[in-house]
Amino acid sequence: MPLHFELVTPEKLVRSAEVYQVVVPGAEGDFGVLEGHAPFMSTIRDGALHIFESATSAPETIAIVGGFAEVNEKGLTVLAESAG
Amino acid sequence: MASLKELKGRIASVKSTQKITKAKQMVAAAKLRKAQAAAEAARPYGTRLEAVVASLASKITVSPTSPRLLAGTGADQVHLLVVANSDRGLCGAFNSNIVKAAVLKARDLIAAGKTVKFYLIGRKGRPVIARTFPNMIVGQFDTTGAKQVNFAQAQAIATDITVRFEAGEFDVAHLFYSTFKSALAQIPTEKQIIPVAVDPNTPTSSGAAVEYEPDEESILADLLPRNVGNQLFKALLENSASEQGASMTAMDNATRNAGDLINNLTIQYNRSRQAASTAELIEIIAGAEAL
């Protein structure tokens, strides 16, 4: 089952895709989100977001600044002030 | 009766005015499309952030210890009116409508015994407000440098305002801008930005037990200033779309008026030319008959 992942900045919706796993730089440490993760909310520190398309693929990295991550039943949403 | 030469001069001058208004209209149409696209692109972030803030705010109970941006200062005495205008004219009644709404509100507040302060964004509102309410402008943000509304700018304004709020300069902040409805209709709008007015109707995420890291309060404290920035960003985007829409309509009217004026002047010109040549002919014929 894929994880629905969205990365949103004030200027645009950067990414909306089905992925395997995303590793988010949380304020209190990195955390990985897979499909079916429990509802979770965290602020994030400036850092790199690692996106795994599938269990075996190499991660894609996006640098993000300032923001916030929310996991709910619909998937993972990352709100960042800027990305890329 | 104006002489032929004068009429010719006026026709030429109205024609060149028409050229300018027509060019400005086309520029506004192009910019309007761009501004609308930018507003469209900003929507997902805005709606998500609002939903998150609303759901967080509904979870914590407002107490004197909760973030002041949410709870307010507990007083309702000093009101800050943030007025967002454009930097350029040639857009009809766009700026004066926003200023009018702000001035009305200020009069109401003053009549109710409150203190009013102004914070201006953009260049165009300043003269009127400075004349109507001298010495009440506490701050101004210059947007002439940036070509397009960007989030960094909105965030800078938000920081400036929240710093003033934390310093206790005011209790409530209202934002005045223009909502873009269509190229023909822009509605001057007032919105309370501080303390954050939580709309109880905003759909919140389900009641499932959500885990917070670090905790609700600190997340909220981090998000609220961002939310102010986001509100401002949204308002500025609406405003820039409205400005271009108003400009397009105003310039369309001006072009049409110039066209009417040219027609009238041309008729007048032709009539007096005909009258002059008829008079000349009569003189010649009369002269020939006299011989």
XYZ file of C-alpha atoms in Angstrom:
375
model
C 0.000 0.000 0.000
C 1.445 3.371 -0.940
C 1.499 6.425 1.295
C -0.205 9.563 0.036
C 2.282 12.379 0.429
C 1.841 16.117 -0.140
C 4.424 18.869 0.132
C 2.878 22.340 0.137
C 4.500 25.792 0.239
C 2.701 29.149 0.227
C 3.658 29.639 -3.394
C 2.483 26.289 -4.715
C 1.719 22.625 -4.214
C 5.205 21.226 -4.737
C 4.487 17.539 -4.701
C 1.481 15.299 -4.457
C 2.251 11.656 -4.996
C 1.889 8.068 -3.816
C 5.168 6.969 -2.253
C 6.489 4.190 -0.058
C 8.081 6.122 2.761
C 9.043 9.690 3.677
C 11.636 10.624 6.289
C 10.818 14.034 7.823
C 13.275 16.167 9.842
C 11.098 16.673 12.938
C 11.890 19.266 15.575
C 12.743 16.508 18.045
C 14.412 14.163 15.592
C 13.867 12.619 12.190
C 10.923 10.334 11.749
C 9.886 8.037 8.951
C 6.301 7.785 7.839
C 4.924 4.657 6.182
C 1.408 3.866 5.091
C -0.978 3.448 8.042
C 1.011 5.645 10.431
C -0.908 6.761 13.522
C -2.237 10.348 13.504
C 0.700 12.572 14.327
C 1.605 16.244 14.281
C 5.021 17.807 14.566
C 6.906 20.961 13.830
C 9.949 20.476 11.638
C 13.395 21.944 11.635
C 15.185 23.164 8.526
C 16.627 20.136 6.813
C 16.229 17.554 4.117
C 13.152 15.516 3.337
C 13.891 11.994 2.057
C 11.306 10.478 -0.210
C 11.412 6.758 -1.039
C 9.398 5.908 -4.135
C 9.548 2.208 -3.283
C 11.095 0.045 -0.594
C 14.252 -0.522 -2.622
C 14.731 2.741 -4.551
C 17.288 5.380 -3.625
C 15.802 8.312 -1.701
C 15.014 11.609 -3.373
C 16.026 14.588 -1.248
C 14.221 17.935 -0.992
C 15.517 20.680 1.297
C 12.768 22.389 3.266
C 12.732 25.446 5.499
C 10.383 26.160 8.363
C 7.188 24.290 8.741
C 5.060 21.613 9.988
C 4.039 18.001 9.273
C 0.711 16.311 9.787
C -0.126 12.638 9.462
C -3.763 11.657 9.330
C -5.822 8.869 7.809
C -5.467 10.518 4.388
C -1.699 10.500 4.454
C 1.203 12.799 5.169
C 1.067 16.549 4.574
C 4.170 18.693 4.957
C 3.629 22.461 5.086
C 6.916 24.257 4.508
C 7.746 27.894 4.056
C 10.014 27.097 1.146
C 11.180 23.942 -0.571
C 13.650 22.928 -3.228
C -16.193 78.328 -31.342
C -12.783 76.746 -31.247
C -10.672 77.287 -34.319
C -9.916 74.409 -36.689
C -6.329 74.256 -35.537
C -7.331 74.026 -31.892
C -9.784 71.223 -32.637
C -7.152 69.312 -34.543
C -4.792 69.635 -31.619
C -7.383 68.356 -29.175
C -8.218 65.369 -31.357
C -4.549 64.448 -31.527
C -4.138 64.750 -27.788
C -7.204 62.636 -26.984
C -5.971 60.036 -29.450
C -2.652 59.725 -27.675
C -4.435 59.466 -24.322
C -6.522 56.673 -25.766
C -3.396 54.858 -26.850
C -2.023 55.035 -23.313
C -5.217 53.818 -21.645
C -5.532 51.015 -24.152
C -1.966 49.861 -23.520
C -2.526 50.026 -19.759
C -5.689 47.976 -20.140
C -3.867 45.226 -21.992
C -1.033 45.207 -19.461
C -3.582 44.918 -16.643
C -5.309 42.022 -18.379
C -2.030 40.120 -18.637
C -1.080 40.898 -15.042
C -4.536 39.895 -13.850
C -4.077 36.431 -15.289
C -0.750 36.127 -13.517
C -2.166 37.364 -10.217
C -5.065 34.948 -10.426
C -2.701 32.058 -11.088
C -0.628 33.050 -8.046
C -3.736 33.219 -5.867
C -4.785 29.820 -7.155
C -1.388 28.315 -6.358
C -1.437 29.677 -2.812
C -4.801 28.176 -1.950
C -3.776 24.623 -0.876
C -1.299 25.902 1.724
C -3.771 28.422 3.107
C -6.676 26.031 3.504
C -4.493 23.342 5.098
C -2.849 25.707 7.542
C -6.209 27.120 8.540
C -7.641 23.648 9.095
C -4.686 22.678 11.270
C -4.810 25.868 13.341
C -8.564 25.525 13.793
C -8.294 21.911 14.912
C -5.464 22.753 17.328
C -7.274 25.782 18.688
C -10.403 23.749 19.311
C -8.369 21.220 21.299
C -6.712 23.509 23.786
C -8.698 25.598 26.225
C -7.977 29.298 26.046
C -6.425 30.406 29.301
C -4.279 33.391 30.294
C -1.218 31.215 29.726
C -2.086 30.252 26.152
C -0.381 32.090 23.281
C -1.392 35.727 23.195
C -1.935 35.665 19.468
C -4.850 33.312 20.143
C -6.131 34.555 23.483
C -5.589 38.275 22.893
C -4.351 40.708 25.505
C -7.602 40.609 27.415
C -8.248 44.226 26.514
C -10.127 45.800 23.628
C -8.877 49.351 23.807
C -6.296 49.970 21.090
C -7.161 48.902 17.564
C -4.651 48.668 14.756
C -6.068 49.036 11.267
C -3.826 47.445 8.683
C -4.715 48.938 5.319
C -3.405 47.217 2.211
C -3.313 49.443 -0.866
C -1.539 49.339 -4.174
C 1.528 51.315 -5.167
C 0.109 52.628 -8.412
C -2.907 54.539 -9.512
C -4.885 54.239 -12.750
C -7.125 51.623 -11.209
C -10.386 53.484 -10.707
C -11.862 53.588 -7.230
C -9.880 50.551 -6.035
C -7.709 52.332 -3.477
C -10.299 54.833 -2.329
C -12.816 52.042 -1.680
C -10.416 50.278 0.672
C -9.485 53.530 2.401
C -13.159 54.438 2.722
C -13.925 51.138 4.463
C -10.998 51.670 6.848
C -11.969 55.270 7.603
C -15.566 54.240 8.353
C -14.354 51.585 10.760
C -11.956 54.051 12.386
C -14.781 56.562 12.913
C -16.942 53.851 14.514
C -14.125 52.808 16.832
C -13.298 56.374 17.811
C -16.990 57.081 18.471
C -16.987 54.034 20.760
C -14.104 55.560 22.696
C -11.333 53.310 21.366
C -7.866 54.328 20.291
C -7.105 53.785 16.620
C -3.738 53.332 14.957
C -2.956 52.766 11.310
C -0.443 50.511 9.646
C -0.191 51.004 5.899
C 0.912 48.596 3.211
C 1.541 50.174 -0.161
C 1.871 53.789 -1.173
C -1.544 54.942 -2.299
C -3.556 55.050 0.913
C -1.181 57.275 2.827
C -2.168 60.809 1.728
C -5.873 60.388 2.460
C -5.399 58.685 5.810
C -2.683 61.115 6.873
C -5.058 63.976 6.116
C -8.133 62.464 7.798
C -6.366 61.100 10.868
C -3.139 63.015 11.351
C -0.504 61.428 13.622
C -2.266 58.092 13.820
C -0.085 56.224 11.343
C 2.323 54.135 13.379
C 3.904 52.092 10.643
C 4.206 51.555 6.966
C 5.509 48.783 4.775
C 6.966 49.683 1.418
C 6.055 47.230 -1.326
C 7.438 49.222 -4.227
C 10.611 47.120 -4.348
C 8.952 43.807 -5.170
C 7.444 43.203 -8.563
C 5.102 40.487 -7.389
C 3.554 39.563 -4.088
C 5.723 36.942 -2.435
C 5.505 35.065 0.805
C 8.735 36.498 2.247
C 7.222 39.966 1.983
C 3.987 38.925 3.693
C 6.002 37.199 6.394
C 8.078 40.350 6.958
C 4.906 42.398 7.425
C 3.477 39.753 9.754
C 6.655 39.751 11.851
C 6.589 43.526 12.089
C 2.971 43.463 13.235
C 3.365 40.592 15.714
C 6.415 42.271 17.255
C 4.319 45.397 17.806
C 1.583 43.226 19.271
C 3.977 41.483 21.659
C 5.275 44.908 22.690
C 1.736 45.792 23.694
C 1.214 48.519 21.101
C -2.312 47.369 20.323
C -4.949 44.821 21.371
C -6.801 44.016 18.171
C -5.699 44.183 14.543
C -8.020 44.475 11.578
C -6.893 44.025 8.014
C -8.462 45.935 5.135
C -8.070 44.716 1.594
C -10.126 44.058 -1.487
C -11.587 40.659 -2.310
C -11.426 39.762 -5.966
C -14.810 38.687 -7.229
C -14.470 39.427 -10.925
C -12.768 41.985 -13.120
C -15.854 44.142 -12.638
C -16.418 43.658 -8.914
C -13.917 43.992 -6.102
C -15.291 44.044 -2.599
C -13.517 45.993 0.154
C -13.172 43.510 2.992
C -12.376 43.743 6.668
C -10.839 40.860 8.558
C -9.644 40.483 12.116
C -6.149 39.008 12.113
C -5.085 39.411 15.747
C -6.167 37.762 17.962
C -6.749 34.863 15.599
C -10.446 34.539 14.969
C -11.122 30.815 14.817
C -14.033 29.948 12.618
C -16.001 27.227 14.426
C -17.302 25.959 11.091
C -13.891 25.067 9.704
C -13.857 21.329 9.196
C -11.391 19.887 11.666
C -9.642 16.612 11.232
C -11.342 13.597 12.771
C -11.464 13.087 16.495
C -8.819 10.342 16.391
C -6.196 10.598 19.091
C -3.398 12.594 17.511
C 0.087 12.490 18.885
C 1.813 15.856 19.124
C 5.488 16.581 19.069
C 6.604 18.639 21.019
C 3.033 19.368 22.313
C -0.118 21.208 21.268
C 0.803 24.526 22.824
C 4.278 24.782 21.343
C 3.063 23.708 17.928
C 0.369 26.348 18.135
C 2.863 28.964 19.284
C 4.953 28.109 16.237
C 2.015 28.072 13.857
C 0.158 31.210 14.907
C 2.729 33.727 13.616
C 2.878 31.685 10.416
C -0.882 31.882 10.222
C -0.784 35.679 10.465
C 1.718 35.679 7.617
C -0.479 33.370 5.631
C -3.540 35.567 6.161
C -1.595 38.591 5.001
C -0.220 36.719 2.013
C -3.707 35.682 0.978
C -4.992 39.233 1.381
C -2.102 40.678 -0.627
C -2.704 38.198 -3.434
C -6.411 39.012 -3.498
C -5.496 42.659 -3.444
C -3.130 42.444 -6.392
C -5.704 40.534 -8.446
C -8.319 43.122 -7.486
C -6.014 45.969 -8.399
C -5.413 44.590 -11.868
C -9.111 43.856 -12.326
C -10.076 47.365 -11.283
C -7.372 48.799 -13.491
C -8.587 46.791 -16.460
C -12.175 47.982 -16.018
C -11.191 51.595 -15.427
C -8.921 51.644 -18.465
C -11.566 49.985 -20.616
C -13.989 52.763 -19.655
C -11.357 55.416 -20.269
C -10.575 54.011 -23.716
C -14.249 54.000 -24.608
C -14.753 57.553 -23.323
C -11.770 58.722 -25.343
C -13.325 57.089 -28.409
C -16.610 58.955 -27.843
C -14.764 62.180 -27.318
C -12.807 61.707 -30.552
C -16.046 61.075 -32.464
C -17.671 64.215 -31.079
C -14.607 66.337 -31.757
C -14.311 64.969 -35.283
C -17.930 65.857 -36.030
C -17.385 69.331 -34.629
C -14.177 69.654 -36.650
C -15.869 68.625 -39.891
C -18.825 70.918 -39.297
C -16.686 73.963 -38.700
C -14.486 73.085 -41.676
C -17.588 72.892 -43.854
C -18.963 76.139 -42.412
C -15.653 77.858 -43.098
C -15.418 76.708 -46.702
C -19.086 77.562 -47.345
C -18.496 81.037 -45.992
C -15.444 81.366 -48.219
C -17.426 80.268 -51.303
C -20.213 82.742 -50.536
C -17.664 85.496 -50.248
C -16.081 84.613 -53.610
C -19.423 84.312 -55.412
C -20.680 87.536 -53.869
C -17.474 89.192 -54.943
C -17.811 87.887 -58.516
C -21.440 88.999 -58.721
C -20.566 92.485 -57.579
C -18.218 92.976 -60.521
